[in-house]
mmCIF file of C-alpha atoms in Angstrom:
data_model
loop_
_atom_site.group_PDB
_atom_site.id
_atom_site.type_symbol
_atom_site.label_atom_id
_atom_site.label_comp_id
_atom_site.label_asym_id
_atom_site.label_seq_id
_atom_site.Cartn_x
_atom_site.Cartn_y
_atom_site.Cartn_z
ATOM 1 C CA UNK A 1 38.144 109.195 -45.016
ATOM 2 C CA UNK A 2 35.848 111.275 -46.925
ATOM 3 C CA UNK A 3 32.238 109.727 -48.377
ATOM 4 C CA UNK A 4 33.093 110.437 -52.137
ATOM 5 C CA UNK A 5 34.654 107.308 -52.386
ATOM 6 C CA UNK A 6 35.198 105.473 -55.976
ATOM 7 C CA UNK A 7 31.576 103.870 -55.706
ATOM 8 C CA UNK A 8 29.615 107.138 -54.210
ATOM 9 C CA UNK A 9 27.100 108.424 -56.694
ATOM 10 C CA UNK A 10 27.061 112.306 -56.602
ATOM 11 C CA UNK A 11 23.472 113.615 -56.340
ATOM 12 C CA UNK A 12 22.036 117.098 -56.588
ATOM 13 C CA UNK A 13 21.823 116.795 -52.367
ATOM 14 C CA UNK A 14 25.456 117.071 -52.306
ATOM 15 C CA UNK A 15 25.645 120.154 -54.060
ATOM 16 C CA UNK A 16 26.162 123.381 -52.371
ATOM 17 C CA UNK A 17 23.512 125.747 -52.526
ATOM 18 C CA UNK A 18 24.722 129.665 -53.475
ATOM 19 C CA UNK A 19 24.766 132.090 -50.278
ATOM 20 C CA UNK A 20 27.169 129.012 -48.518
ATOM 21 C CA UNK A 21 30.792 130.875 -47.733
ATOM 22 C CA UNK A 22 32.758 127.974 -48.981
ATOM 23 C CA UNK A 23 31.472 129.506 -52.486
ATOM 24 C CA UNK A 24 32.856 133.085 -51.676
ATOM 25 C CA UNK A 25 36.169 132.133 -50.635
ATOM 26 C CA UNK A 26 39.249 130.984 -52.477
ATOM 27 C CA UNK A 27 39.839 127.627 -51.714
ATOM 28 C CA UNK A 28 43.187 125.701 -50.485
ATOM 29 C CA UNK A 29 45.676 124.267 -52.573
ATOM 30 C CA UNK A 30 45.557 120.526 -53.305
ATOM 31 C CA UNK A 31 48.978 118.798 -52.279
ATOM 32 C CA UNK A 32 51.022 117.066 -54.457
ATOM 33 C CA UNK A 33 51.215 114.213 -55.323
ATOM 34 C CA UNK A 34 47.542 113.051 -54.904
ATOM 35 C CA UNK A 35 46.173 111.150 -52.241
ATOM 36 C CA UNK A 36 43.699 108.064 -53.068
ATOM 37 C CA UNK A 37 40.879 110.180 -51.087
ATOM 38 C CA UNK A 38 41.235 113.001 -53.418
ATOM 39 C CA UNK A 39 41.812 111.307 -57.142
ATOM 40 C CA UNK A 40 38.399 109.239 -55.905
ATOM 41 C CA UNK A 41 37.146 112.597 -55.193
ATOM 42 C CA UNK A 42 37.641 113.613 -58.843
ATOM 43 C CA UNK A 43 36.527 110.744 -60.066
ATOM 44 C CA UNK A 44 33.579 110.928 -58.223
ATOM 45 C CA UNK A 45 32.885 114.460 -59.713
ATOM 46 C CA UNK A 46 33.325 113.154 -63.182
ATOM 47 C CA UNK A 47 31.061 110.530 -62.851
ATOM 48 C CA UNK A 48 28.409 112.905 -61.654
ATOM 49 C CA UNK A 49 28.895 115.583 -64.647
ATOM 50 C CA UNK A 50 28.450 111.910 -67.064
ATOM 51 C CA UNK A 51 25.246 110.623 -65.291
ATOM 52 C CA UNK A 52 23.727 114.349 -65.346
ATOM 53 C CA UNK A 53 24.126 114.514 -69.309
ATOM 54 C CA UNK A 54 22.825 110.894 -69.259
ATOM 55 C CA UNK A 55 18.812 111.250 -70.050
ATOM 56 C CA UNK A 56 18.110 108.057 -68.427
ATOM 57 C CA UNK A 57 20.091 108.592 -65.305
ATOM 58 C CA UNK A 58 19.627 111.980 -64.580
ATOM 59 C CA UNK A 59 15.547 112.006 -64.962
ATOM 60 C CA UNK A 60 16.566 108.579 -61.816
ATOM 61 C CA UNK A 61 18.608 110.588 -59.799
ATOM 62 C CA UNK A 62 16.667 113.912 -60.553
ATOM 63 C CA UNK A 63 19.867 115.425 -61.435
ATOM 64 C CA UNK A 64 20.951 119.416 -63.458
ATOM 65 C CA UNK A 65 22.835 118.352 -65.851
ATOM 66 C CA UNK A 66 26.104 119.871 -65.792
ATOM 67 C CA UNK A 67 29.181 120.536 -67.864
ATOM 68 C CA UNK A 68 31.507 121.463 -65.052
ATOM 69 C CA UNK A 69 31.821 120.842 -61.069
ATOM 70 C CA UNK A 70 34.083 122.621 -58.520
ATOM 71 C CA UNK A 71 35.559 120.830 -55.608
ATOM 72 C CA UNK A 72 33.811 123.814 -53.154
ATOM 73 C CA UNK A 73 30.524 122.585 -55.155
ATOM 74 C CA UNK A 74 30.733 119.402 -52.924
ATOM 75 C CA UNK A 75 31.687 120.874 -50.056
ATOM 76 C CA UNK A 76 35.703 120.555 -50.157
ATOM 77 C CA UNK A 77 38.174 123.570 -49.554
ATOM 78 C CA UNK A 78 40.563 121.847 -52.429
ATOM 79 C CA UNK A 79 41.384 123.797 -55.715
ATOM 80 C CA UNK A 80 40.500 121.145 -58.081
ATOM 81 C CA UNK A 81 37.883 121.087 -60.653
ATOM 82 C CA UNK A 82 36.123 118.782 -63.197
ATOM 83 C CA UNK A 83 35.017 119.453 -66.458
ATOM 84 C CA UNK A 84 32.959 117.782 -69.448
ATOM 85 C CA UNK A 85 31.296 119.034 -72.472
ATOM 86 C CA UNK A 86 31.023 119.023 -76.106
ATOM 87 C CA UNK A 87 32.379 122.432 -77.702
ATOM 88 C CA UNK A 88 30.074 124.484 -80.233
ATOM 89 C CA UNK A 89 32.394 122.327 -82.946
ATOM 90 C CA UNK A 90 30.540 119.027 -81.561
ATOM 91 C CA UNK A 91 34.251 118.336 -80.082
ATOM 92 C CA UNK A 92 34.240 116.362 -76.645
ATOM 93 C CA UNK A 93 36.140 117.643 -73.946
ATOM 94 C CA UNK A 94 36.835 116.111 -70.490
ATOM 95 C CA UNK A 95 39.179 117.741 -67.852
ATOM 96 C CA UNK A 96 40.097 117.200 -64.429
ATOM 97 C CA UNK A 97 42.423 119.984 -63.248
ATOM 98 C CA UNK A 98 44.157 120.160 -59.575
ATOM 99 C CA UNK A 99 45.720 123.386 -58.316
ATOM 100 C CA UNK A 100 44.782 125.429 -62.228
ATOM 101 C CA UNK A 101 45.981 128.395 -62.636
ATOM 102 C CA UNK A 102 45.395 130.976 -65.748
ATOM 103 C CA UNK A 103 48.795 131.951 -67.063
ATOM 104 C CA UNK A 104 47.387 133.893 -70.353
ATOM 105 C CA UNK A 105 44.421 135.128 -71.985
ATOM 106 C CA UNK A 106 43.106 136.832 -75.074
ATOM 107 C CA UNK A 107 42.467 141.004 -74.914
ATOM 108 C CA UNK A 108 39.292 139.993 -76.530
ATOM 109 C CA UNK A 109 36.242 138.392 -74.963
ATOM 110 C CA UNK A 110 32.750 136.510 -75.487
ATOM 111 C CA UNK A 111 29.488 135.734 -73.714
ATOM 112 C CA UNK A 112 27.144 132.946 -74.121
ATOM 113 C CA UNK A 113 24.137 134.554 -75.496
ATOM 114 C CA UNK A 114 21.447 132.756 -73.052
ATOM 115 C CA UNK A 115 23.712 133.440 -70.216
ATOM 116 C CA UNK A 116 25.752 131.352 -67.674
ATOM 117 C CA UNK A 117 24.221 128.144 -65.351
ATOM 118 C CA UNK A 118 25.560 127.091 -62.254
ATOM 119 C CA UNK A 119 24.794 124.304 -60.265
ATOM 120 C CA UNK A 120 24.855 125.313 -57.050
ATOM 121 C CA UNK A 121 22.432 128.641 -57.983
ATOM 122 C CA UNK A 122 19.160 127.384 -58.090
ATOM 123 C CA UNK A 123 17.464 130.110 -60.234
ATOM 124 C CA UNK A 124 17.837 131.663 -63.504
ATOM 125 C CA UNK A 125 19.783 134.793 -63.508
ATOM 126 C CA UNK A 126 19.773 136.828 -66.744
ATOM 127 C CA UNK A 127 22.726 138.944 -68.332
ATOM 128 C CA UNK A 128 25.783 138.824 -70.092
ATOM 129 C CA UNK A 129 28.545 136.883 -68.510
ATOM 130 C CA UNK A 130 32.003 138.404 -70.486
ATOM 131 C CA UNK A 131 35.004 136.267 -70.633
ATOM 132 C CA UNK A 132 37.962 135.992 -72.474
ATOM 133 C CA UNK A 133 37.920 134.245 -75.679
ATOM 134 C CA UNK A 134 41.444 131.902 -75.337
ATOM 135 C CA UNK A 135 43.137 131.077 -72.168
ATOM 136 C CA UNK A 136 46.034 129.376 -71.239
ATOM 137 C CA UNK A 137 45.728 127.268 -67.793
ATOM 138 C CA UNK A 138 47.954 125.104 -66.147
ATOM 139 C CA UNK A 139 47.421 122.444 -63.654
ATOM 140 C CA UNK A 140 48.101 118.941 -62.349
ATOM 141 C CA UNK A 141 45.657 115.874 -63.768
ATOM 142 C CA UNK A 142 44.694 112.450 -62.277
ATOM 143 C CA UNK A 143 48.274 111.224 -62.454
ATOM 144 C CA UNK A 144 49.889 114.262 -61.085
ATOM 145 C CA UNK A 145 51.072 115.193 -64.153
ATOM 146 C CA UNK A 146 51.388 118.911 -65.083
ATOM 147 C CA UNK A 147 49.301 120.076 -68.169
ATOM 148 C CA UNK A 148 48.936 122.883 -69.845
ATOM 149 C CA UNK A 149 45.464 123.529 -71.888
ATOM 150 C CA UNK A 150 44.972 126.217 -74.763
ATOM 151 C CA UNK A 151 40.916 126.710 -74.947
ATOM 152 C CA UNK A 152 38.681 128.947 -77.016
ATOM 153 C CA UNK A 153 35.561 129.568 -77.789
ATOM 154 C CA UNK A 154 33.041 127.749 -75.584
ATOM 155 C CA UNK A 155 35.560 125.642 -73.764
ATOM 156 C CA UNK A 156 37.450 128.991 -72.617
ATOM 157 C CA UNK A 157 34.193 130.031 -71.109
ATOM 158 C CA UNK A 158 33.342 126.301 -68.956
ATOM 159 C CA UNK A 159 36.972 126.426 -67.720
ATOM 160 C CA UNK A 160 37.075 130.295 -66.354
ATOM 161 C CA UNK A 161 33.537 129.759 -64.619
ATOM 162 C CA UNK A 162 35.247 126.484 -62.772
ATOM 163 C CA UNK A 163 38.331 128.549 -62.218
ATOM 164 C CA UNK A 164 36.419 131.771 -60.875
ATOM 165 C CA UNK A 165 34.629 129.382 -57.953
ATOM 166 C CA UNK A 166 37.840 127.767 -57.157
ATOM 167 C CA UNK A 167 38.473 131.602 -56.638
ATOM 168 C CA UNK A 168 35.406 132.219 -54.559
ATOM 169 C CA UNK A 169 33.535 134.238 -57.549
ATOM 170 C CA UNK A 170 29.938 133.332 -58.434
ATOM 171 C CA UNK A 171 29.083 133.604 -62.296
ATOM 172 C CA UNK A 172 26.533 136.822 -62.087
ATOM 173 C CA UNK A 173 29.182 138.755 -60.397
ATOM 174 C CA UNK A 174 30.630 139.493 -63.444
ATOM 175 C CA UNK A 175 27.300 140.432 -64.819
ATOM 176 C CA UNK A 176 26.983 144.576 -65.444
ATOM 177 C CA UNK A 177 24.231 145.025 -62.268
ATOM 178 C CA UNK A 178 23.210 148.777 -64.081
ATOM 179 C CA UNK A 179 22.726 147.177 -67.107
ATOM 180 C CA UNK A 180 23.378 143.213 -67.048
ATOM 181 C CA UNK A 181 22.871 143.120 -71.134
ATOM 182 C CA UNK A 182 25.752 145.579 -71.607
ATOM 183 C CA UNK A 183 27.891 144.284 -74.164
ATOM 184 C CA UNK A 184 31.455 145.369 -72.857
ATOM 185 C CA UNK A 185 33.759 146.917 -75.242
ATOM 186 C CA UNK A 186 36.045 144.291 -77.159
ATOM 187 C CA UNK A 187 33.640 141.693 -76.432
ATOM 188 C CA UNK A 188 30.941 139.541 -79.016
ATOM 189 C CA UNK A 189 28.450 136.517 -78.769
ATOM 190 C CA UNK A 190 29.239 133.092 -78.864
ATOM 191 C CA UNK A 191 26.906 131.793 -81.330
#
C-alpha cells in the first residue's frame, strides 16, 4: 500500500522537485475501475491543493499554495490529476480527472500575463506561457465515471498545465527561449 492514504497530509516534502525524470516522461495509464489506493490518492491531492489556499494552514505546514497537482508531482507514474481554483469570474472549480485526454481546442489562445507557477519548480521563471483559450477534455472522476469538461478562459489554462505534466512537459517549455515575451500570433492576455 502506498503512504497517501485517506488521513496523510500532503506537504511541500512530497513534492517533486523539477530536473526529476518522472516530470519529463509521460506517465502510465490509471486502470479502470479505481482501486481504494488510488481514489485515496486523489483525495489526498485535493486535500493538499485546499490546505495550501487555506492562510492558516498553509503558513503551519509551510505550504505553495496551489491550484492544481499532478499525480508525477507526488511521485506516482499514474495519469491522474487534481485541480482547484476560482476562475477570473470568482467561479469555483474543483476537478479530479483520471486518464484526461484533450479531444478539442480553440485556434485561438491566451497567456496569463504574470506568467505560469508550478509547484514542483522552485524559482520564478518569466515569459509568456500560450495556450488555447477553450478545450474540451475527457476523463474518468472519483466514481469512475466518464466526464467530459468544456473550459475557457483561466480554467482552460490550469487544466492544460496539469495535462502537459501528465505528458512529461514542464510549463516554460512552451515559453519562446529567443524571446520568452513574444506574443504568438492568434494569441492575447488573460486579464
Amino acid at each position: 500500500m502506498g503512504k497517501f492514504r485517506a488521513n496523510y497530509l500532503i506537504t511541500m516534502k512530497d513534492i517533486v522537485r523539477d530536473g526529476h525524470k518522472l516530470l519529463h516522461q509521460p506517465t502510465r495509464e490509471v486502470p479502470l475501475p479505481l482501486s481504494e489506493e488510488d481514489r485515496e490518492t486523489l483525495i489526498c491531492m485535493m486535500q493538499f491543493l485546499k490546505n495550501s489556499q487555506d492562510p492558516k494552514l498553509s503558513q503551519q505546514y509551510k505550504l505553495r499554495a496551489g491550484v492544481g497537482l499532478s499525480a508525477n508531482q507526488i511521485g506516482l507514474d499514474k495519469r491522474m490529476f487534481v485541480a482547484y481554483f476560482q476562475d477570473e469570474q470568482g467561479l469555483e472549480h474543483e476537478y479530479t480527472l483520471v486518464n484526461p485526454r484533450l479531444v478539442s481546442h480553440s485556434v485561438s489562445m491566451v497567456f496569463l500575463p504574470q506568467g505560469e507557477g508550478c509547484l514542483s519548480v522552485d524559482r520564478d521563471i518569466p515569459g509568456i506561457v500560450p495556450r488555447y483559450e477553450r478545450v474540451r477534455v475527457k476523463g474518468y472522476n472519483l466514481e469512475g465515471d466518464e466526464i467530459e469538461l468544456k473550459l475557457k478562459g483561466y480554467a482552460s489554462i490550469v487544466i492544460q498545465h496539469e495535462l502537459d505534466h501528465l505528458d512529461g512537459i514542464m510549463f516554460y517549455e512552451r515559453i519562446n527561449r529567443e524571446d520568452p515575451f513574444r506574443v504568438p500570433d492568434n494569441c492575447r492576455s488573460l486579464t
